[in-house]
XYZ file of C-alpha atoms in Angstrom:
612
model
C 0.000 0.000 0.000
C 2.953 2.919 0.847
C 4.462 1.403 -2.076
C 1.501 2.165 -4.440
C 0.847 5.595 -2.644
C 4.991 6.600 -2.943
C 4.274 5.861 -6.884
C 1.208 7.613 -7.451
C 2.894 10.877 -5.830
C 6.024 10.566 -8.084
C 3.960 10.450 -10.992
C 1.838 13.588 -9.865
C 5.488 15.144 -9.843
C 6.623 13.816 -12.724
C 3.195 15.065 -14.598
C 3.602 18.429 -12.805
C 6.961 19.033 -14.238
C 6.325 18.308 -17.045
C 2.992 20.251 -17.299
C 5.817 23.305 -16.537
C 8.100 22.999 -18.791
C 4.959 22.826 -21.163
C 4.224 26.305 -19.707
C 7.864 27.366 -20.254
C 7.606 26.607 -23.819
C 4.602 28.526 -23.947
C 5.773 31.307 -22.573
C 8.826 31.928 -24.680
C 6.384 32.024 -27.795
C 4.129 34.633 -26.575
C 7.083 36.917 -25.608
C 8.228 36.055 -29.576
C 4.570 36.833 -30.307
C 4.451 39.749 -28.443
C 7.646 41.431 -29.258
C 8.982 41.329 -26.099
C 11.016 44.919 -25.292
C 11.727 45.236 -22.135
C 8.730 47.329 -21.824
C 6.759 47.851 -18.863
C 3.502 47.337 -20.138
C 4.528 44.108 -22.179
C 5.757 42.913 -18.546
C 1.894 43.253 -17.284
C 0.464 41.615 -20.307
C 2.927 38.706 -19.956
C 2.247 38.515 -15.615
C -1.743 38.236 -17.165
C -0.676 35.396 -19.559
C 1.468 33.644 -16.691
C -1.607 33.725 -14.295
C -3.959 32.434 -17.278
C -1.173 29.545 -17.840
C -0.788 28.689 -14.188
C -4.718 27.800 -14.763
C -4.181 25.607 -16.851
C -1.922 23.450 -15.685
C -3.570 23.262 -13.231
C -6.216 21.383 -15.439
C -3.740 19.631 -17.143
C -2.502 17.690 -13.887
C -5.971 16.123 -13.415
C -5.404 14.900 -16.194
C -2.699 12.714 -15.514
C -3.473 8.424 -14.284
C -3.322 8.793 -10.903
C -4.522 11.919 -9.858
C -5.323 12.287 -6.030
C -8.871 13.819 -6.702
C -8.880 14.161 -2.357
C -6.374 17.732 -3.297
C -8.962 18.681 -5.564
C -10.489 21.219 -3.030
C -6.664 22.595 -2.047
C -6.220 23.119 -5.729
C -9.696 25.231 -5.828
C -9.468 27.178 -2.841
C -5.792 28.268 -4.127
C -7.421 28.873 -7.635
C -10.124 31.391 -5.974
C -7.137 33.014 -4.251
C -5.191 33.826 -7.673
C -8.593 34.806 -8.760
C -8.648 37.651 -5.959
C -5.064 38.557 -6.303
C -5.835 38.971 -10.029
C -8.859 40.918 -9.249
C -6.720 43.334 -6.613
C -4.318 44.130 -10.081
C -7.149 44.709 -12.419
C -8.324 47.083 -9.213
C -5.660 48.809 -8.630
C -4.348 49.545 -12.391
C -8.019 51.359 -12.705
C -7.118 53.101 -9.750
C -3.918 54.373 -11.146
C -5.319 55.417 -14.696
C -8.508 56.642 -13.293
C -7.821 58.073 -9.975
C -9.713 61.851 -11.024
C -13.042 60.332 -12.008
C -12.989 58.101 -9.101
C -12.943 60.882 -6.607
C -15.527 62.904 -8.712
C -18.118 60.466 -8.455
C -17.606 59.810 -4.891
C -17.793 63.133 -4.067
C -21.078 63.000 -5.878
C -22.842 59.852 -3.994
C -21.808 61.300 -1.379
C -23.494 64.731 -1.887
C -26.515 63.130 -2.858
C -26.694 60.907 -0.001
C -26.906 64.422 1.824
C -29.137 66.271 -0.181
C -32.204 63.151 -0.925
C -34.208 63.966 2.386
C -34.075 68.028 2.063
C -35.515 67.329 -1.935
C -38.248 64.950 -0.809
C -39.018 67.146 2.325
C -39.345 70.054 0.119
C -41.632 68.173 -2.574
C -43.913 67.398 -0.070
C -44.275 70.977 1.030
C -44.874 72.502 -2.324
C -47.368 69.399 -3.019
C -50.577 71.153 -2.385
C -53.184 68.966 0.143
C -56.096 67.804 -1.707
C -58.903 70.230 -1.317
C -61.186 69.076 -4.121
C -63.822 65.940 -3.625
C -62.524 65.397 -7.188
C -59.267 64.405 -5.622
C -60.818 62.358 -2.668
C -60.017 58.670 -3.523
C -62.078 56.685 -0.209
C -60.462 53.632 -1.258
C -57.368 54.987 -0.292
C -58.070 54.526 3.473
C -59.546 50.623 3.893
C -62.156 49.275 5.725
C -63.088 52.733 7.161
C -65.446 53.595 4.693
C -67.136 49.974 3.430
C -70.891 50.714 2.972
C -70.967 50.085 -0.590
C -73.814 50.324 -3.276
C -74.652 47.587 -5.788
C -72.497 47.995 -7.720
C -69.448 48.003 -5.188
C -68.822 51.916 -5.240
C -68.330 52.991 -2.221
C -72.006 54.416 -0.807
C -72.209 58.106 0.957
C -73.967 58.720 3.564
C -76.123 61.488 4.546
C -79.963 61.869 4.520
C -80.054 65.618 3.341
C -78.358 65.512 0.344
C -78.014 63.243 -3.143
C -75.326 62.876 -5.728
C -75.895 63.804 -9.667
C -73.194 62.835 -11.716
C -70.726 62.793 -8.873
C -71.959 66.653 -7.532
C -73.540 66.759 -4.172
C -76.815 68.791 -4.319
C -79.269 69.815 -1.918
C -83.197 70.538 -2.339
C -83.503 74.212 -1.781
C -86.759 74.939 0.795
C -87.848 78.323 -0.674
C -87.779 76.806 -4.427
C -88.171 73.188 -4.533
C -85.177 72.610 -7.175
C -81.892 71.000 -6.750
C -79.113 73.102 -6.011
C -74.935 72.384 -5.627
C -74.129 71.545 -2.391
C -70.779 70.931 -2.277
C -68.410 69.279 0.864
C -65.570 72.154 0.902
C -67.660 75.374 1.619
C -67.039 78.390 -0.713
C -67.665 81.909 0.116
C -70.471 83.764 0.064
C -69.639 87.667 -0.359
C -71.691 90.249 2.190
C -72.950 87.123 4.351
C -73.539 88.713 7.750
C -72.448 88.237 11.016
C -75.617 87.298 12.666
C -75.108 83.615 10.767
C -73.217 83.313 14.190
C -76.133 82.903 16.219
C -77.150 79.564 14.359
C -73.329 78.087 15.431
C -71.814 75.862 18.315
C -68.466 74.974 18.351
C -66.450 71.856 19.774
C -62.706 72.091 20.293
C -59.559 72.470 22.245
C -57.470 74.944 23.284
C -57.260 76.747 19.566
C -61.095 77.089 20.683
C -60.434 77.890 23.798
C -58.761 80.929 22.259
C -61.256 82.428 20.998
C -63.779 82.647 23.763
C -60.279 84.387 25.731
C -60.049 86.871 23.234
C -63.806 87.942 22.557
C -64.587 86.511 19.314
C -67.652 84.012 20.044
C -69.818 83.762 23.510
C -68.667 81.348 26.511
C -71.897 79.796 25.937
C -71.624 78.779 22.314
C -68.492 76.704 22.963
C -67.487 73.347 24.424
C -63.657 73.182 24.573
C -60.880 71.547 26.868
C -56.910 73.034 26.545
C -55.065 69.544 25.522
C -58.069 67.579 24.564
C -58.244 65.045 22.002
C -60.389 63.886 19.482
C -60.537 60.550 21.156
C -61.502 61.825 24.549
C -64.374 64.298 23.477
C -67.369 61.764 23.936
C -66.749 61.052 27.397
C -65.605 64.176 28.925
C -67.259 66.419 30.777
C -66.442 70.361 29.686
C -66.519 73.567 32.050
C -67.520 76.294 30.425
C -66.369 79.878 31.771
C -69.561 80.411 33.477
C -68.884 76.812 35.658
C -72.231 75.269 33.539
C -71.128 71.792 32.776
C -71.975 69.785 30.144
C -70.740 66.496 28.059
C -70.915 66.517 24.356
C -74.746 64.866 24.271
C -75.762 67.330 27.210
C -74.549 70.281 25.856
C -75.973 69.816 22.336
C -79.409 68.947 24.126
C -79.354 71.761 25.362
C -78.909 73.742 22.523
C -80.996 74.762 19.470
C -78.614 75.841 16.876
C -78.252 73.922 13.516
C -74.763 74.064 12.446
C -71.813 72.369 14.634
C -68.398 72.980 13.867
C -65.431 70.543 15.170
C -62.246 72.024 15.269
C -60.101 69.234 17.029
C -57.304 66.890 15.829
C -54.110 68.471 16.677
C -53.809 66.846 19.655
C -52.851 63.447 20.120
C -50.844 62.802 16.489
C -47.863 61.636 18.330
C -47.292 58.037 18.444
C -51.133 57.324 17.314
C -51.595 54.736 14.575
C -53.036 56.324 11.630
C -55.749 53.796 11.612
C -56.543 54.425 15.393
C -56.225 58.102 14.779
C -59.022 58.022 11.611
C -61.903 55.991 13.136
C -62.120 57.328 16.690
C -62.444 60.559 14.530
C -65.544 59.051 12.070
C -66.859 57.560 15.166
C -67.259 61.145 16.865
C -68.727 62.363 14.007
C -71.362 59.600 13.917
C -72.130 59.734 17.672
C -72.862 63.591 16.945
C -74.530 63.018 13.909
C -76.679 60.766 15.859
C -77.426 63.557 18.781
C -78.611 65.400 16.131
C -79.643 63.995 12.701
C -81.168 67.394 11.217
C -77.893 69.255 12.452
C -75.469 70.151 10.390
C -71.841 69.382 10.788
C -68.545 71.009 9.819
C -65.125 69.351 10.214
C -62.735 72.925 10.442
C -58.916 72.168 8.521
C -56.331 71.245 11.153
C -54.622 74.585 11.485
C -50.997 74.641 10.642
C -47.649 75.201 12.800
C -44.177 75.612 13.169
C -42.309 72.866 12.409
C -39.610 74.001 14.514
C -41.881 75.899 17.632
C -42.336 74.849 20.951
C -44.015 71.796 19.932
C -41.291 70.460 17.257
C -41.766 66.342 17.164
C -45.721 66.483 18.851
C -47.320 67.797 15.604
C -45.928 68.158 12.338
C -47.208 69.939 8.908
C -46.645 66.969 7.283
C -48.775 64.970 9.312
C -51.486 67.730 9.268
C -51.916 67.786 5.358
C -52.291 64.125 5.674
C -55.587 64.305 8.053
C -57.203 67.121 6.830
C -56.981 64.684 3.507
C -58.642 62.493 5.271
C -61.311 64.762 7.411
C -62.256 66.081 3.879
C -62.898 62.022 2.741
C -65.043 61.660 5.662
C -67.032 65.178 5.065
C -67.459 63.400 1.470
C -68.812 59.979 2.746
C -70.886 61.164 6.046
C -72.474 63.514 4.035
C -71.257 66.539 6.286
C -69.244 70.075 5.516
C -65.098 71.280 5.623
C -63.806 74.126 6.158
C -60.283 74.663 4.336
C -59.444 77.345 6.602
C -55.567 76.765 6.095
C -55.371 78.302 2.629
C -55.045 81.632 4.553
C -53.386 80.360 7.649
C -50.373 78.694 5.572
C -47.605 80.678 4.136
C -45.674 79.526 0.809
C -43.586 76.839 2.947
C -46.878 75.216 4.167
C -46.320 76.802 7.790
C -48.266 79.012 10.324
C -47.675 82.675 8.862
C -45.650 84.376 11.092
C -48.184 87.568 11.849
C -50.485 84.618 13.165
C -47.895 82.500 15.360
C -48.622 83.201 18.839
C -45.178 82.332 19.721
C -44.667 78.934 20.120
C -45.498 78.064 16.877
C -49.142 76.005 17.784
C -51.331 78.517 19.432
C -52.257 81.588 17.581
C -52.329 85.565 18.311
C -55.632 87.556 19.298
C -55.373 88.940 15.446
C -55.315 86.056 13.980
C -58.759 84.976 15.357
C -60.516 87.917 13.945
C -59.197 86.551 10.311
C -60.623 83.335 11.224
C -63.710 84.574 12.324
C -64.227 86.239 9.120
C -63.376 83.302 6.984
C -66.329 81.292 8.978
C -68.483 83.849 8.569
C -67.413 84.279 4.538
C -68.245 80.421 4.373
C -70.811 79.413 5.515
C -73.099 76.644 5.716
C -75.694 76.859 2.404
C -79.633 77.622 3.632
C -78.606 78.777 7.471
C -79.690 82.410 8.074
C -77.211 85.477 9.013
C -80.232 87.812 9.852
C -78.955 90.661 12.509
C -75.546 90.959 14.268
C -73.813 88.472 16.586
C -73.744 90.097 20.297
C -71.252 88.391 22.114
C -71.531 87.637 25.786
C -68.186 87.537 26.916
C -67.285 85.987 30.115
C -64.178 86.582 31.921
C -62.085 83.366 31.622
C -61.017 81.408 34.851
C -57.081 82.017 34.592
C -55.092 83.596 31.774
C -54.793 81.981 27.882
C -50.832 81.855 28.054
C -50.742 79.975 31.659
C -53.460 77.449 30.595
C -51.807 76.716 27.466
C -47.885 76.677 28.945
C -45.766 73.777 27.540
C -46.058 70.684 29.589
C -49.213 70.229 29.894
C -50.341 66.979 28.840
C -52.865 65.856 26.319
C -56.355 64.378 27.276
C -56.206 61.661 25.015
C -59.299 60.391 27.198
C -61.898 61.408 29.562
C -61.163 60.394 33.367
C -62.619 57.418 34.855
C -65.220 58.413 37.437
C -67.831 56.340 39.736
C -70.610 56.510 37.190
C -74.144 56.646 38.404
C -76.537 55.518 35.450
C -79.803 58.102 34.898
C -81.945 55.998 32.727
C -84.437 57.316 30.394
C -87.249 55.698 27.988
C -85.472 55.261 24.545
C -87.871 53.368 23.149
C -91.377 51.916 23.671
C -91.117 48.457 21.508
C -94.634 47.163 22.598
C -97.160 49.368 23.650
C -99.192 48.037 27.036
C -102.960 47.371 26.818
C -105.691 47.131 29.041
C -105.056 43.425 29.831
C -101.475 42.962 28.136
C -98.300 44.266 29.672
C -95.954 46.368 26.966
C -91.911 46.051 26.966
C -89.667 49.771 27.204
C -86.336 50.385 26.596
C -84.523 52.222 29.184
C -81.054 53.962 28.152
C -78.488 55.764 30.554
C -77.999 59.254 29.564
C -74.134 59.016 30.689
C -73.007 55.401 28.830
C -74.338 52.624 26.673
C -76.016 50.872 29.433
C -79.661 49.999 28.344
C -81.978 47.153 29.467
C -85.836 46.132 29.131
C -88.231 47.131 31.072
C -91.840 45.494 31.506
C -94.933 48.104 30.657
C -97.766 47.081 33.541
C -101.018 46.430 32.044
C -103.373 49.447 32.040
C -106.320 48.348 33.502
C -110.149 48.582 31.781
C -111.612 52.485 31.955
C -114.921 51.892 31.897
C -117.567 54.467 31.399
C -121.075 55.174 32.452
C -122.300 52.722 29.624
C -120.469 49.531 31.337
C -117.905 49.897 28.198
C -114.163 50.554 28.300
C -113.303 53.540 26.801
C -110.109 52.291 25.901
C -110.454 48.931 24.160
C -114.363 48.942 24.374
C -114.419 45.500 26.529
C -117.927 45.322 28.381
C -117.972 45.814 32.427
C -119.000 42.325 33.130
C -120.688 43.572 36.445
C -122.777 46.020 34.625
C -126.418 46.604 34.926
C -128.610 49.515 33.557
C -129.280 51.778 36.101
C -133.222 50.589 36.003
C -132.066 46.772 36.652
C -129.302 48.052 39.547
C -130.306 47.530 43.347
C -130.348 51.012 45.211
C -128.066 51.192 48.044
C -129.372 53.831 50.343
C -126.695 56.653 51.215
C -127.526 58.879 53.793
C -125.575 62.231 53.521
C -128.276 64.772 53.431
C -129.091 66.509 56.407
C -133.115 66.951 57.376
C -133.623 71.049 58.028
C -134.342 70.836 61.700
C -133.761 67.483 61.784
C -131.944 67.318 64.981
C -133.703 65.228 67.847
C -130.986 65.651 70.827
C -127.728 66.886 70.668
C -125.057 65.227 72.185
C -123.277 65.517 75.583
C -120.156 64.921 77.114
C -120.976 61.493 78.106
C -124.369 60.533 75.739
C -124.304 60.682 71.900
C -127.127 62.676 70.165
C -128.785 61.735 67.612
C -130.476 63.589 64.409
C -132.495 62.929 60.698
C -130.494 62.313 57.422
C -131.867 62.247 54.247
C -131.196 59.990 50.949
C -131.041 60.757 47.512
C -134.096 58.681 47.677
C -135.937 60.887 49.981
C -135.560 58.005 52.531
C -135.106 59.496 55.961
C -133.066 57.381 59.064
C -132.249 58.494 62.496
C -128.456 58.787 62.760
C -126.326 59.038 66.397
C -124.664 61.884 66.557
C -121.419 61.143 68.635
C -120.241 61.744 72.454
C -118.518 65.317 72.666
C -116.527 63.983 75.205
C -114.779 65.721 78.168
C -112.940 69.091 78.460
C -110.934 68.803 81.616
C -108.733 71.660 82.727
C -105.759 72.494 84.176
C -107.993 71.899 87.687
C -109.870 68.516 86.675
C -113.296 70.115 85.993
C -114.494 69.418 82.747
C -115.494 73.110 80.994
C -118.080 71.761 79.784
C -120.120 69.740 82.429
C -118.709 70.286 85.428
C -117.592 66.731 85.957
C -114.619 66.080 87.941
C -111.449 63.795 86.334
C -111.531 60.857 88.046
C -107.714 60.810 87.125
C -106.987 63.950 88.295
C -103.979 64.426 90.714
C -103.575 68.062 92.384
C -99.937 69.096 92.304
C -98.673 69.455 94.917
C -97.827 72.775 96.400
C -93.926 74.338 96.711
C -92.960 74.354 100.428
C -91.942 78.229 101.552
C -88.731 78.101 103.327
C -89.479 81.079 106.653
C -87.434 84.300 106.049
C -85.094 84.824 108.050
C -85.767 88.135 110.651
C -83.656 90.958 110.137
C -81.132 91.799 112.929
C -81.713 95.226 114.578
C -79.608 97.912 114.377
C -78.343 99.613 117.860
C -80.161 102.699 118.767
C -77.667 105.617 119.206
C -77.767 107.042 123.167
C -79.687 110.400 123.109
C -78.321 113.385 124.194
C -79.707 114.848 127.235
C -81.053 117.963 128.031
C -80.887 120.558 130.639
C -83.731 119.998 133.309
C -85.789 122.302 136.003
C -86.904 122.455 139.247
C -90.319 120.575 139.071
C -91.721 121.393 142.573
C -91.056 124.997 142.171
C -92.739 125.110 138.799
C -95.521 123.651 140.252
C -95.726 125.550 143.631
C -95.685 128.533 141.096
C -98.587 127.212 138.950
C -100.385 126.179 141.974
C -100.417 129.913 143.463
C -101.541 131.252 140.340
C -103.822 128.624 139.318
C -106.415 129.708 142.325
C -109.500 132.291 141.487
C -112.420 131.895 140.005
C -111.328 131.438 136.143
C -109.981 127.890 134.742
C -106.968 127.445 133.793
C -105.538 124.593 131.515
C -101.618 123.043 131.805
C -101.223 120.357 129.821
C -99.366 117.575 131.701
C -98.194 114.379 129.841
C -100.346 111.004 130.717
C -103.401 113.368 132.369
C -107.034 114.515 131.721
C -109.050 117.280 132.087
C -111.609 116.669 135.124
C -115.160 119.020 135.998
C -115.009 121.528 138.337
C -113.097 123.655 140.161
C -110.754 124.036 137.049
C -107.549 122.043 138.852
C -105.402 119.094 137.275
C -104.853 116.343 138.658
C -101.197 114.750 138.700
């Protein structure tokens, strides 16, 4: 066996050998061929003819008895490696004559690499938004708008208006022809500002804006700074005034036939454009449905400053791209746009820069009055502008510029509260009868909660005929008022009728009278007794046998004053009784009478003397 191998490789040498020499021979006769010079390039064509040579001896020693076909993948991978090197040469002689154009058309990719995304950014902005319903394609956005006719065309809706020959028209009320009523409203020259009084407007903080600056009444307006068109159903809005109303309340409560929506700048961020598009048709149908003989306008997403305040939240680009799509769904529901932003825009597609309120979203006090104007311009075919709009401004709860400071964040939806449900009757779906109960719908005014309610039955009315005035079923307990038993009713009292009238203790008793003319004694009842505060009765006399005399308070003695000491007297000078008297007594005898009054005596008859 190492014999056999030991031959087979000596042959491969021998065969390889001579497959060079071969080569050799070749060799010489292309440099003959050639004209071999000693010249440079000669030397490169001659490497080229060496490297195709080497190739093919390398062919030729397969051919040989005895090749080792287990080298055969060493022989290719070092035939791809020539290849390479032979590629590398080829490379780098273009290099060397070409080196100039090389660099040129580098420089070029290069530059163009650069400059692709400024072009296609600057196409798009001088690409004008579609603003025709010529240019509406619905197909373009799914299974959004799928109602489709017979003959699979996509089918519009709306009640109010038809289509001729792809032209919406509306029946004109004062005529009785068929007039253009197209989506996009156009103006109407001298149209007056009183059209304002037949308006209500839903929106966000743009809206907000111009109740703040005076240009439409608090009350006309339901708006939220930061709200979204996906939160709006839900929410609950507080106007200046601190009413409160939801969407479905406030339009309740109001009369007005045209409802403009100005929302959709909020919320583009990080939405799916799918998401985005049907909670916006699904607002317009829940409004549509609050009111089916209002009329609805969807108001042009206002533009911005790409590079404001609010650069990466909202975007021209991605404006141009809804309002395509809020004018599609005016076309299909039937409704009205606005394309307010042909003189909001300036020739770059952005806010104009007398309108920017400075942070490139919100917009100055002067720009409202233009958009006031343009509403008023445009409006709504057959709604009235008699008179002037008055409006009724109410001073806003906190300034415009803190409520709509950067930072805030977007309501995307309304907040989840306890909900209480008020239920109301939607819908009567069988009526009750006299015998049968009926079945009710009840709906919450606040959510999609409904159930079914049972009707009671209502119950015969008969009438003086014994037949129910309702379903005309006979009284089976009637009788004609000939064939009826009378049942004596004694309510009439006899003039003078009384017999005895009643006591405290005995009933009385007196005539009554029926409709008959029959009389009957009737008791008259027991007054009863009147006691009073003592236990008589005020009336008879009687005492209470339950009577209890209260008992009397017990008078503690008062207590005697102590005297007060009696000051001593001061005494006086005194006289000589017995001479006073001895003197008295001399004159005191005679025949007259003469009186001294002495303490303790009396006078006595006679002789005229006192006694001591």
């Amino acid at each position: 066996m190492t014999d056999i191998k030991k031959g087979k490789k000596k042959r491969i040498a021998n065969g390889r050998g001579h497959s060079r020499s071969n080569d050799i021979r070749r060799e010489s006769a292309l440099h003959n061929d050639h004209g071999y010079d000693g010249h440079p390039h000669a030397t490169r064509i001659h490497a080229d003819d060496r490297m195709r040579m080497d190739e093919d001896r390398r062919y030729d020693d397969r051919d040989y008895e005895g090749y080792d076909h287990a080298d055969a993948g060493l022989h290719n991978a070092k035939g791809a490696e020539k290849k390479f090197d032979h590629f590398k040469r080829k490379l780098r002689h273009f290099w060397r004559e070409n080196k100039f154009e090389c660099v040129s058309v580098a420089i070029l990719v290069v530059a163009a690499s650069v400059a692709l995304p400024f072009i296609i950014k600057s196409v798009k902005k001088t690409t004008p938004p579609v603003t025709s319903e010529a240019d509406v394609n619905l197909d373009d956005y799914g299974d959004l708008f799928t109602d489709k006719d017979e003959n699979g065309n996509i089918k519009k809706n709306g009640s109010t208006v038809t289509t001729t020959n792809g032209v919406r028209v509306r029946m004109d009320e004062s005529t009785g022809e068929e007039i253009e009523d197209p989506t996009v409203l156009v103006e109407k020259k001298g149209n007056k500002s009183g059209y304002l009084d037949n308006c209500v407007f839903i929106g966000d903080s743009r809206t907000v804006a111009m109740v703040s600056y005076g240009v439409i009444s608090d009350e006309d307006v339901l708006a939220k700074v930061g709200i979204s068109h996906t939160a709006v159903k839900n929410y609950t809005f507080t106007q200046n005034s601190g009413k409160q109303y939801t969407v479905k309340s406030f339009l309740q409560a109001k009369s007005e036939p045209v409802v403009y929506i100005a929302l959709g700048v909020n919320g583009m961020k990080g939405a799916k454009e799918e998401d985005y598009e049907k909670a916006f048709k699904d607002l317009v149908e829940y409004i549509m449905e609050l009111g089916p003989d209002r009329k609805i306008v969807l108001m042009a997403i206002w533009p911005v400053d790409d590079n404001g305040t609010y650069k990466g939240s909202v975007k021209n680009e991605w404006i141009d791209k809804y309002n395509d799509f809020l004018l599609a769904l005016a076309q299909y529901e039937g409704i009205y746009y606005l394309d307010i932003n042909n003189i909001l825009k300036d020739k770059n597609g952005s806010i104009k820069k007398e309108y920017d309120g400075g942070d490139g979203l919100h917009y100055s006090a002067g720009a409202y009055n233009v958009i006031i104007d343009y509403i008023i311009s445009h409006p709504v075919p057959g709604v009235s502008d008699d008179g002037d709009y008055v409006v009724h401004y109410v001073k806003p709860r906190g300034e415009y510029k803190d409520m709509i400071k950067k930072g805030d964040p977007i309501v995307t939806q309304a907040p989840v509260e306890e909900h209480v449900h008020n239920y109301y009757v939607s819908e009567i779906t069988k009526e009750a009868t006299c015998t049968e109960p009926g079945v009710r719908i009840m709906a919450c005014e606040g959510c999609d909660s409904i159930y079914e309610e049972e009707i009671p039955p209502l119950g015969h009315n008969y009438g003086d005929d014994g037949l129910c005035k309702r379903c005309g079923a006979k009284n089976p307990d009637y009788a004609p008022a000939e064939q009826q038993q009378h049942v004596h009713v004694y309510d009439i009292e006899v003039p003078d009728g009384r017999i005895s009238d009643p006591t405290c203790e005995e009933p009385g008793k007196k005539k009554m009278k029926c409709s008959c003319e029959d009389v009957k004694e009737v008791e008259i009842p027991a007054l009863g007794h009147d006691y009073g505060d003592d236990g008589i009765c005020r009336r008879c006399g009687k005492q209470n046998p339950d009577y209890v005399k209260p008992e009397e308070p017990t008078q503690e003695p008062t207590p005697e004053p102590t005297p007060e000491p009696t000051p001593e007297p001061t005494p006086e000078p005194t006289q000589d009784t017995s001479t006073e008297q001895q003197q008295l007594g001399g004159e005191g005898t005679g025949t007259g009478t003469t009186e001294q009054p002495v303490e303790n005596s009396a006078p006595t008859e006679g002789g005229g003397e006192a006694t001591p």
